[in-house]
Amino acid sequence: MLYGTAASEGIGIGRVMLVEEHSLEYTPKTVTDIEAESQRFKNAVALFCDNTKAQAENLRTAAGDKEAEILEGHIQMIKDPYLSGEIEKLINEGQCAESALEHMCDMFIAMFSSTDDELTRQRATDVKDIKIGVLSILLGKNEVKISTAPKGTVIVAKELTPSMTAGINKDNIVGIITETGGTTSHSAILARALEIPAVLSVNGITGKLAAGEQVIVDGSKGEIIVSPDDSELQTYTQKRRSFLEERRELENYRNKPTVSASGENYELFCNIGKPDDALKTVSADGEGVGLFRTEFLFMERTSVPTEDEQFEAYKKAALILKNKPLIIRTLDIGGDKDLPYLGLEKEENPFMGFRAIRYCLKKRDLFKTQLRAILRASAFGKISIMFPLVTTVDELREGKQLVEEVKSELMKNNTAFNKDIKVGVMIETPSAAVIADILAKEADFFSIGTNDLTGYTMACDRGNSNVSYLYSPLQPGVLRLIKNIIESGRKNNIPVGMCGEAAANEMMIPLLISFGLTEFSVSAPSVLKVRKAISKWSKEETDKIAEKVMQFSTQAEIENYLKTVI
Amino acid sequence: MVSKQLVLTNAQGFHMRPASVFSGAMSKYSCDVTIRFNGNDYNAKSLLNIIAACIKCGSELEVICNGADENEALAEAVELIESGLGE
């Protein structure tokens, strides 16, 4: 089995077609007939534009407007008056069209690649694609033709350029494997739009597979099986069938409200880690963000991010979400998440140590900077603040006090922010779960973090295979805490959400509905699945199930029972 | 020569589509159009130059027009940026 990045869901079974880029080498020469050379370049550009336009139209029918726009962008780029002007200048100085083109394209590729902005870096791929396209025409070489690939082809390439992807006939191509590219690359986006399973970033794959070899591409898991045996083929054919059936069915839940069979409405949000993930939330049909982890801003750098840097990131997410809710969790650092520049001491017991809200309440400058950035961003969207790892009501009070301090500072400076911003608690410690009735009187909302809550309650590390059997939100101990949290919230009229993995667990969903959860926050790919799962249940049915479940004594009994009803 | 200081407000910053809308609109004018950002000057009729400038949402920039139709060009530039570049 070979592993890579799972970039487009689904299972593909087919035969390898190696897509090798032909050589675009040439010997630069000095041009004497400048007018002819300039005309040769213009002709090549005109032909490139015609080809690209045709590819864009094909792609529009196969995948959609957004995907076609990527290729139309190539036409706009090559028609850039600055680019063509500079190339003309170089030709006038006696350079041949090939080297003039390459010189200018390489300059922009270098400029785009050196920025710290992911979207700008991606544009470097577009310029590379343009360079290859126009060079191929100038050198009289045909671009690789994927469009003629036979039915059941798995494309294997070093890198899939957008123009290559455009030649894909989705009836014939069943899978894509490449050596480079991540989940946000054009190839990945196009593969998902075309609904072709894709595994990217597989080291040295073009050297490992031979043309015509049979392979299974598991784009959901990022796995590749080379020359599968009969039983593997059977298993994956079955997997493929059920995947396709499920996908078809889930699409019926897109652009619909999240509502139970008995008509109650629920909020269905996504968990994100970066501002750009908000785009995934929108395209996955999430109704907001229930957990924005802010640690990413502090990682992979050598100093604390400035207020403005943080403000930009929070504001960006808010603007992408338009007026959908966005719950920002304040810094959850310490524990297993260390940042060398903060100079945290090594601890004997980091999970019970100096971390999250405990750390922030001691490092007030750092905490207030983050709160100020969040508050300033709250002028641009429906932002709430959430404190992680709360164990006492004092922590909530102190945190809220700091929010008020920052608010009055902002008011003095006439800086815009939402004065009614909600401040909530992430309930992820047994203590917070037990005193939920106390916390609910002073918090604006709760969100249950089931991953840590389960770990702390069962006193078990799920990464430790000797004890991981204890780790389950269906343990009677964990369920009792969850029930108490939700009921305490309900009694005090505050909304209670869940942002841990349990929110997308089909066995948990009927119990959460019965307890009275109002918001489910899940990973983007789970949105439609959870909406479907919620739609199956009426409140009455879930109450019966929950009543029964709460009478069982062991996790095994609970799980066995739930399996019979879902 | 005329110029104006502006703040970019569209969520995605000056990326492919907004940059293409802007450079396309500016190309209609005969005057020179320059974006001054972070101390550097960028040719505003060039899509690639605008992208290379990597101007993010909330950034301050200056549009400078110089030539026969500079007033018309600046008026359209301001309107485009203030309206969020068709986002």
mmCIF file of N, CA and C in Angstrom, chain A residues 102-193:
data_model
loop_
_atom_site.group_PDB
_atom_site.id
_atom_site.type_symbol
_atom_site.label_atom_id
_atom_site.label_comp_id
_atom_site.label_asym_id
_atom_site.label_seq_id
_atom_site.Cartn_x
_atom_site.Cartn_y
_atom_site.Cartn_z
ATOM 1 N N GLU A 102 10.032 32.781 -21.473
ATOM 2 C CA GLU A 102 10.474 32.063 -20.289
ATOM 3 C C GLU A 102 11.021 33.031 -19.232
ATOM 4 N N HIS A 103 11.789 34.017 -19.707
ATOM 5 C CA HIS A 103 12.380 35.003 -18.791
ATOM 6 C C HIS A 103 11.281 35.712 -17.988
ATOM 7 N N MET A 104 10.263 36.206 -18.684
ATOM 8 C CA MET A 104 9.222 36.974 -18.003
ATOM 9 C C MET A 104 8.358 36.083 -17.103
ATOM 10 N N CYS A 105 7.998 34.891 -17.610
ATOM 11 C CA CYS A 105 7.167 33.992 -16.797
ATOM 12 C C CYS A 105 7.916 33.584 -15.529
ATOM 13 N N ASP A 106 9.200 33.254 -15.686
ATOM 14 C CA ASP A 106 9.981 32.836 -14.522
ATOM 15 C C ASP A 106 10.061 33.946 -13.486
ATOM 16 N N MET A 107 10.108 35.193 -13.972
ATOM 17 C CA MET A 107 10.159 36.312 -13.045
ATOM 18 C C MET A 107 8.891 36.341 -12.179
ATOM 19 N N PHE A 108 7.731 36.190 -12.823
ATOM 20 C CA PHE A 108 6.483 36.220 -12.049
ATOM 21 C C PHE A 108 6.333 34.973 -11.170
ATOM 22 N N ILE A 109 6.799 33.826 -11.686
ATOM 23 C CA ILE A 109 6.721 32.607 -10.868
ATOM 24 C C ILE A 109 7.518 32.822 -9.578
ATOM 25 N N ALA A 110 8.715 33.415 -9.724
ATOM 26 C CA ALA A 110 9.557 33.662 -8.546
ATOM 27 C C ALA A 110 8.890 34.668 -7.602
ATOM 28 N N MET A 111 8.303 35.725 -8.185
ATOM 29 C CA MET A 111 7.648 36.738 -7.348
ATOM 30 C C MET A 111 6.480 36.141 -6.570
ATOM 31 N N PHE A 112 5.637 35.384 -7.256
ATOM 32 C CA PHE A 112 4.458 34.804 -6.602
ATOM 33 C C PHE A 112 4.869 33.784 -5.548
ATOM 34 N N SER A 113 5.887 32.973 -5.885
ATOM 35 C CA SER A 113 6.277 31.898 -4.963
ATOM 36 C C SER A 113 6.889 32.445 -3.685
ATOM 37 N N SER A 114 7.439 33.652 -3.749
ATOM 38 C CA SER A 114 8.159 34.152 -2.574
ATOM 39 C C SER A 114 7.236 34.868 -1.585
ATOM 40 N N THR A 115 5.933 35.018 -1.907
ATOM 41 C CA THR A 115 5.051 35.706 -0.965
ATOM 42 C C THR A 115 4.637 34.770 0.161
ATOM 43 N N ASP A 116 4.067 35.357 1.228
ATOM 44 C CA ASP A 116 3.633 34.516 2.347
ATOM 45 C C ASP A 116 2.149 34.205 2.235
ATOM 46 N N ASP A 117 1.574 34.459 1.073
ATOM 47 C CA ASP A 117 0.140 34.299 0.908
ATOM 48 C C ASP A 117 -0.135 33.077 0.036
ATOM 49 N N GLU A 118 -0.921 32.139 0.575
ATOM 50 C CA GLU A 118 -1.102 30.870 -0.131
ATOM 51 C C GLU A 118 -1.762 31.057 -1.491
ATOM 52 N N LEU A 119 -2.786 31.914 -1.544
ATOM 53 C CA LEU A 119 -3.489 32.114 -2.813
ATOM 54 C C LEU A 119 -2.560 32.691 -3.880
ATOM 55 N N THR A 120 -1.699 33.621 -3.478
ATOM 56 C CA THR A 120 -0.761 34.198 -4.442
ATOM 57 C C THR A 120 0.233 33.138 -4.905
ATOM 58 N N ARG A 121 0.694 32.301 -3.958
ATOM 59 C CA ARG A 121 1.630 31.235 -4.348
ATOM 60 C C ARG A 121 1.003 30.292 -5.361
ATOM 61 N N GLN A 122 -0.309 30.039 -5.197
ATOM 62 C CA GLN A 122 -0.984 29.148 -6.149
ATOM 63 C C GLN A 122 -0.982 29.723 -7.560
ATOM 64 N N ARG A 123 -0.983 31.053 -7.664
ATOM 65 C CA ARG A 123 -0.976 31.680 -8.996
ATOM 66 C C ARG A 123 0.311 31.348 -9.748
ATOM 67 N N ALA A 124 1.388 30.998 -9.012
ATOM 68 C CA ALA A 124 2.628 30.615 -9.677
ATOM 69 C C ALA A 124 2.382 29.403 -10.575
ATOM 70 N N THR A 125 1.523 28.466 -10.128
ATOM 71 C CA THR A 125 1.182 27.295 -10.936
ATOM 72 C C THR A 125 0.514 27.723 -12.242
ATOM 73 N N ASP A 126 -0.317 28.755 -12.157
ATOM 74 C CA ASP A 126 -0.985 29.231 -13.365
ATOM 75 C C ASP A 126 0.022 29.782 -14.370
ATOM 76 N N VAL A 127 0.982 30.574 -13.861
ATOM 77 C CA VAL A 127 1.972 31.154 -14.778
ATOM 78 C C VAL A 127 2.822 30.038 -15.387
ATOM 79 N N LYS A 128 3.150 29.028 -14.562
ATOM 80 C CA LYS A 128 3.922 27.885 -15.072
ATOM 81 C C LYS A 128 3.142 27.190 -16.189
ATOM 82 N N ASP A 129 1.861 27.045 -15.968
ATOM 83 C CA ASP A 129 0.998 26.390 -16.936
ATOM 84 C C ASP A 129 0.966 27.170 -18.257
ATOM 85 N N ILE A 130 0.886 28.492 -18.128
ATOM 86 C CA ILE A 130 0.882 29.348 -19.321
ATOM 87 C C ILE A 130 2.203 29.205 -20.066
ATOM 88 N N LYS A 131 3.283 29.215 -19.294
ATOM 89 C CA LYS A 131 4.610 29.102 -19.911
ATOM 90 C C LYS A 131 4.708 27.799 -20.708
ATOM 91 N N ILE A 132 4.312 26.688 -20.077
ATOM 92 C CA ILE A 132 4.383 25.392 -20.754
ATOM 93 C C ILE A 132 3.500 25.393 -21.994
ATOM 94 N N GLY A 133 2.296 25.973 -21.846
ATOM 95 C CA GLY A 133 1.350 25.983 -22.968
ATOM 96 C C GLY A 133 1.887 26.749 -24.163
ATOM 97 N N VAL A 134 2.388 27.960 -23.927
ATOM 98 C CA VAL A 134 2.860 28.789 -25.049
ATOM 99 C C VAL A 134 4.176 28.239 -25.603
ATOM 100 N N LEU A 135 5.059 27.762 -24.699
ATOM 101 C CA LEU A 135 6.322 27.167 -25.171
ATOM 102 C C LEU A 135 6.055 25.971 -26.073
ATOM 103 N N SER A 136 5.096 25.121 -25.679
ATOM 104 C CA SER A 136 4.770 23.939 -26.488
ATOM 105 C C SER A 136 4.373 24.359 -27.891
ATOM 106 N N ILE A 137 3.581 25.418 -27.962
ATOM 107 C CA ILE A 137 3.143 25.876 -29.284
ATOM 108 C C ILE A 137 4.334 26.419 -30.075
ATOM 109 N N LEU A 138 5.159 27.240 -29.419
ATOM 110 C CA LEU A 138 6.328 27.821 -30.103
ATOM 111 C C LEU A 138 7.268 26.728 -30.615
ATOM 112 N N LEU A 139 7.415 25.661 -29.834
ATOM 113 C CA LEU A 139 8.341 24.586 -30.207
ATOM 114 C C LEU A 139 7.663 23.524 -31.063
ATOM 115 N N GLY A 140 6.393 23.731 -31.366
ATOM 116 C CA GLY A 140 5.676 22.792 -32.235
ATOM 117 C C GLY A 140 5.429 21.439 -31.582
ATOM 118 N N LYS A 141 5.329 21.416 -30.240
ATOM 119 C CA LYS A 141 5.051 20.133 -29.571
ATOM 120 C C LYS A 141 3.612 20.131 -29.083
ATOM 121 N N ASN A 142 2.965 19.028 -29.269
ATOM 122 C CA ASN A 142 1.586 18.941 -28.788
ATOM 123 C C ASN A 142 1.585 18.737 -27.295
ATOM 124 N N GLU A 143 0.641 19.355 -26.633
ATOM 125 C CA GLU A 143 0.508 19.124 -25.203
ATOM 126 C C GLU A 143 -0.010 17.712 -24.961
ATOM 127 N N VAL A 144 0.288 17.197 -23.800
ATOM 128 C CA VAL A 144 -0.135 15.839 -23.470
ATOM 129 C C VAL A 144 -1.658 15.734 -23.586
ATOM 130 N N LYS A 145 -2.100 14.729 -24.300
ATOM 131 C CA LYS A 145 -3.540 14.590 -24.501
ATOM 132 C C LYS A 145 -4.120 13.547 -23.547
ATOM 133 N N ILE A 146 -4.835 14.031 -22.563
ATOM 134 C CA ILE A 146 -5.494 13.113 -21.639
ATOM 135 C C ILE A 146 -6.893 12.804 -22.157
ATOM 136 N N SER A 147 -7.358 13.695 -23.039
ATOM 137 C CA SER A 147 -8.753 13.574 -23.489
ATOM 138 C C SER A 147 -9.031 12.265 -24.219
ATOM 139 N N THR A 148 -7.976 11.611 -24.755
ATOM 140 C CA THR A 148 -8.218 10.381 -25.506
ATOM 141 C C THR A 148 -8.020 9.128 -24.653
ATOM 142 N N ALA A 149 -7.782 9.306 -23.355
ATOM 143 C CA ALA A 149 -7.564 8.142 -22.490
ATOM 144 C C ALA A 149 -8.792 7.228 -22.506
ATOM 145 N N PRO A 150 -8.567 5.894 -22.520
ATOM 146 C CA PRO A 150 -9.706 4.976 -22.569
ATOM 147 C C PRO A 150 -10.449 4.897 -21.234
ATOM 148 N N LYS A 151 -11.615 4.306 -21.260
ATOM 149 C CA LYS A 151 -12.421 4.111 -20.045
ATOM 150 C C LYS A 151 -11.614 3.387 -18.976
ATOM 151 N N GLY A 152 -11.801 3.753 -17.731
ATOM 152 C CA GLY A 152 -11.123 3.059 -16.634
ATOM 153 C C GLY A 152 -9.665 3.431 -16.483
ATOM 154 N N THR A 153 -9.305 4.679 -16.811
ATOM 155 C CA THR A 153 -7.907 5.111 -16.702
ATOM 156 C C THR A 153 -7.647 5.814 -15.369
ATOM 157 N N VAL A 154 -6.503 5.464 -14.742
ATOM 158 C CA VAL A 154 -6.023 6.210 -13.585
ATOM 159 C C VAL A 154 -4.832 7.033 -14.064
ATOM 160 N N ILE A 155 -4.946 8.350 -13.975
ATOM 161 C CA ILE A 155 -3.867 9.223 -14.430
ATOM 162 C C ILE A 155 -2.800 9.327 -13.356
ATOM 163 N N VAL A 156 -1.547 9.105 -13.760
ATOM 164 C CA VAL A 156 -0.436 9.222 -12.826
ATOM 165 C C VAL A 156 0.543 10.241 -13.394
ATOM 166 N N ALA A 157 0.804 11.323 -12.658
ATOM 167 C CA ALA A 157 1.672 12.382 -13.174
ATOM 168 C C ALA A 157 2.483 12.997 -12.054
ATOM 169 N N LYS A 158 3.584 13.661 -12.420
ATOM 170 C CA LYS A 158 4.371 14.409 -11.425
ATOM 171 C C LYS A 158 3.490 15.497 -10.844
ATOM 172 N N GLU A 159 2.914 16.287 -11.737
ATOM 173 C CA GLU A 159 2.069 17.383 -11.320
ATOM 174 C C GLU A 159 0.968 17.491 -12.362
ATOM 175 N N LEU A 160 -0.235 17.758 -11.895
ATOM 176 C CA LEU A 160 -1.337 17.892 -12.820
ATOM 177 C C LEU A 160 -1.587 19.383 -13.025
ATOM 178 N N THR A 161 -1.328 19.860 -14.222
ATOM 179 C CA THR A 161 -1.553 21.289 -14.460
ATOM 180 C C THR A 161 -3.031 21.499 -14.775
ATOM 181 N N PRO A 162 -3.558 22.718 -14.518
ATOM 182 C CA PRO A 162 -4.973 22.957 -14.793
ATOM 183 C C PRO A 162 -5.354 22.624 -16.242
ATOM 184 N N SER A 163 -4.455 22.912 -17.183
ATOM 185 C CA SER A 163 -4.828 22.628 -18.568
ATOM 186 C C SER A 163 -4.917 21.125 -18.824
ATOM 187 N N MET A 164 -4.076 20.338 -18.137
ATOM 188 C CA MET A 164 -4.191 18.878 -18.257
ATOM 189 C C MET A 164 -5.525 18.427 -17.691
ATOM 190 N N THR A 165 -5.854 18.965 -16.524
ATOM 191 C CA THR A 165 -7.100 18.574 -15.871
ATOM 192 C C THR A 165 -8.289 18.889 -16.770
ATOM 193 N N ALA A 166 -8.126 19.960 -17.548
ATOM 194 C CA ALA A 166 -9.232 20.375 -18.404
ATOM 195 C C ALA A 166 -9.521 19.345 -19.486
ATOM 196 N N GLY A 167 -8.500 18.549 -19.870
ATOM 197 C CA GLY A 167 -8.704 17.553 -20.918
ATOM 198 C C GLY A 167 -9.374 16.291 -20.403
ATOM 199 N N ILE A 168 -9.638 16.226 -19.118
ATOM 200 C CA ILE A 168 -10.161 14.998 -18.531
ATOM 201 C C ILE A 168 -11.627 14.778 -18.881
ATOM 202 N N ASN A 169 -11.882 13.597 -19.402
ATOM 203 C CA ASN A 169 -13.257 13.193 -19.633
ATOM 204 C C ASN A 169 -13.664 12.359 -18.429
ATOM 205 N N LYS A 170 -14.618 12.869 -17.665
ATOM 206 C CA LYS A 170 -14.845 12.213 -16.371
ATOM 207 C C LYS A 170 -15.544 10.861 -16.485
ATOM 208 N N ASP A 171 -16.002 10.528 -17.693
ATOM 209 C CA ASP A 171 -16.548 9.176 -17.876
ATOM 210 C C ASP A 171 -15.433 8.149 -17.990
ATOM 211 N N ASN A 172 -14.255 8.609 -18.411
ATOM 212 C CA ASN A 172 -13.160 7.672 -18.655
ATOM 213 C C ASN A 172 -12.102 7.633 -17.559
ATOM 214 N N ILE A 173 -11.905 8.766 -16.889
ATOM 215 C CA ILE A 173 -10.856 8.826 -15.859
ATOM 216 C C ILE A 173 -11.468 8.457 -14.499
ATOM 217 N N VAL A 174 -10.941 7.409 -13.881
ATOM 218 C CA VAL A 174 -11.530 6.946 -12.621
ATOM 219 C C VAL A 174 -10.696 7.311 -11.397
ATOM 220 N N GLY A 175 -9.465 7.834 -11.631
ATOM 221 C CA GLY A 175 -8.644 8.194 -10.490
ATOM 222 C C GLY A 175 -7.464 9.047 -10.916
ATOM 223 N N ILE A 176 -6.913 9.784 -9.947
ATOM 224 C CA ILE A 176 -5.774 10.656 -10.221
ATOM 225 C C ILE A 176 -4.747 10.465 -9.108
ATOM 226 N N ILE A 177 -3.478 10.280 -9.508
ATOM 227 C CA ILE A 177 -2.392 10.189 -8.526
ATOM 228 C C ILE A 177 -1.270 11.125 -8.974
ATOM 229 N N THR A 178 -0.773 11.960 -8.075
ATOM 230 C CA THR A 178 0.356 12.817 -8.448
ATOM 231 C C THR A 178 1.432 12.824 -7.369
ATOM 232 N N GLU A 179 2.617 13.333 -7.771
ATOM 233 C CA GLU A 179 3.738 13.411 -6.823
ATOM 234 C C GLU A 179 3.683 14.677 -5.996
ATOM 235 N N THR A 180 3.068 15.738 -6.530
ATOM 236 C CA THR A 180 3.026 17.011 -5.793
ATOM 237 C C THR A 180 1.585 17.487 -5.640
ATOM 238 N N GLY A 181 1.421 18.548 -4.892
ATOM 239 C CA GLY A 181 0.088 19.168 -4.757
ATOM 240 C C GLY A 181 -0.597 18.774 -3.468
ATOM 241 N N GLY A 182 -1.247 19.741 -2.825
ATOM 242 C CA GLY A 182 -1.971 19.482 -1.585
ATOM 243 C C GLY A 182 -3.468 19.589 -1.787
ATOM 244 N N THR A 183 -4.214 19.580 -0.673
ATOM 245 C CA THR A 183 -5.675 19.573 -0.779
ATOM 246 C C THR A 183 -6.241 20.879 -1.319
ATOM 247 N N THR A 184 -5.415 21.966 -1.311
ATOM 248 C CA THR A 184 -5.959 23.231 -1.817
ATOM 249 C C THR A 184 -5.421 23.567 -3.206
ATOM 250 N N SER A 185 -4.629 22.663 -3.812
ATOM 251 C CA SER A 185 -4.105 22.944 -5.145
ATOM 252 C C SER A 185 -5.235 22.907 -6.170
ATOM 253 N N HIS A 186 -4.969 23.525 -7.321
ATOM 254 C CA HIS A 186 -5.958 23.495 -8.401
ATOM 255 C C HIS A 186 -6.367 22.074 -8.750
ATOM 256 N N SER A 187 -5.355 21.198 -8.833
ATOM 257 C CA SER A 187 -5.648 19.818 -9.225
ATOM 258 C C SER A 187 -6.655 19.208 -8.264
ATOM 259 N N ALA A 188 -6.461 19.466 -6.972
ATOM 260 C CA ALA A 188 -7.359 18.892 -5.976
ATOM 261 C C ALA A 188 -8.756 19.487 -6.116
ATOM 262 N N ILE A 189 -8.808 20.794 -6.313
ATOM 263 C CA ILE A 189 -10.107 21.461 -6.436
ATOM 264 C C ILE A 189 -10.848 20.939 -7.665
ATOM 265 N N LEU A 190 -10.104 20.815 -8.762
ATOM 266 C CA LEU A 190 -10.730 20.319 -9.994
ATOM 267 C C LEU A 190 -11.160 18.863 -9.857
ATOM 268 N N ALA A 191 -10.295 18.060 -9.234
ATOM 269 C CA ALA A 191 -10.637 16.649 -9.048
ATOM 270 C C ALA A 191 -11.929 16.528 -8.241
ATOM 271 N N ARG A 192 -12.051 17.360 -7.209
ATOM 272 C CA ARG A 192 -13.275 17.306 -6.402
ATOM 273 C C ARG A 192 -14.481 17.777 -7.208
ATOM 274 N N ALA A 193 -14.277 18.834 -8.016
ATOM 275 C CA ALA A 193 -15.392 19.336 -8.819
ATOM 276 C C ALA A 193 -15.835 18.281 -9.828
#
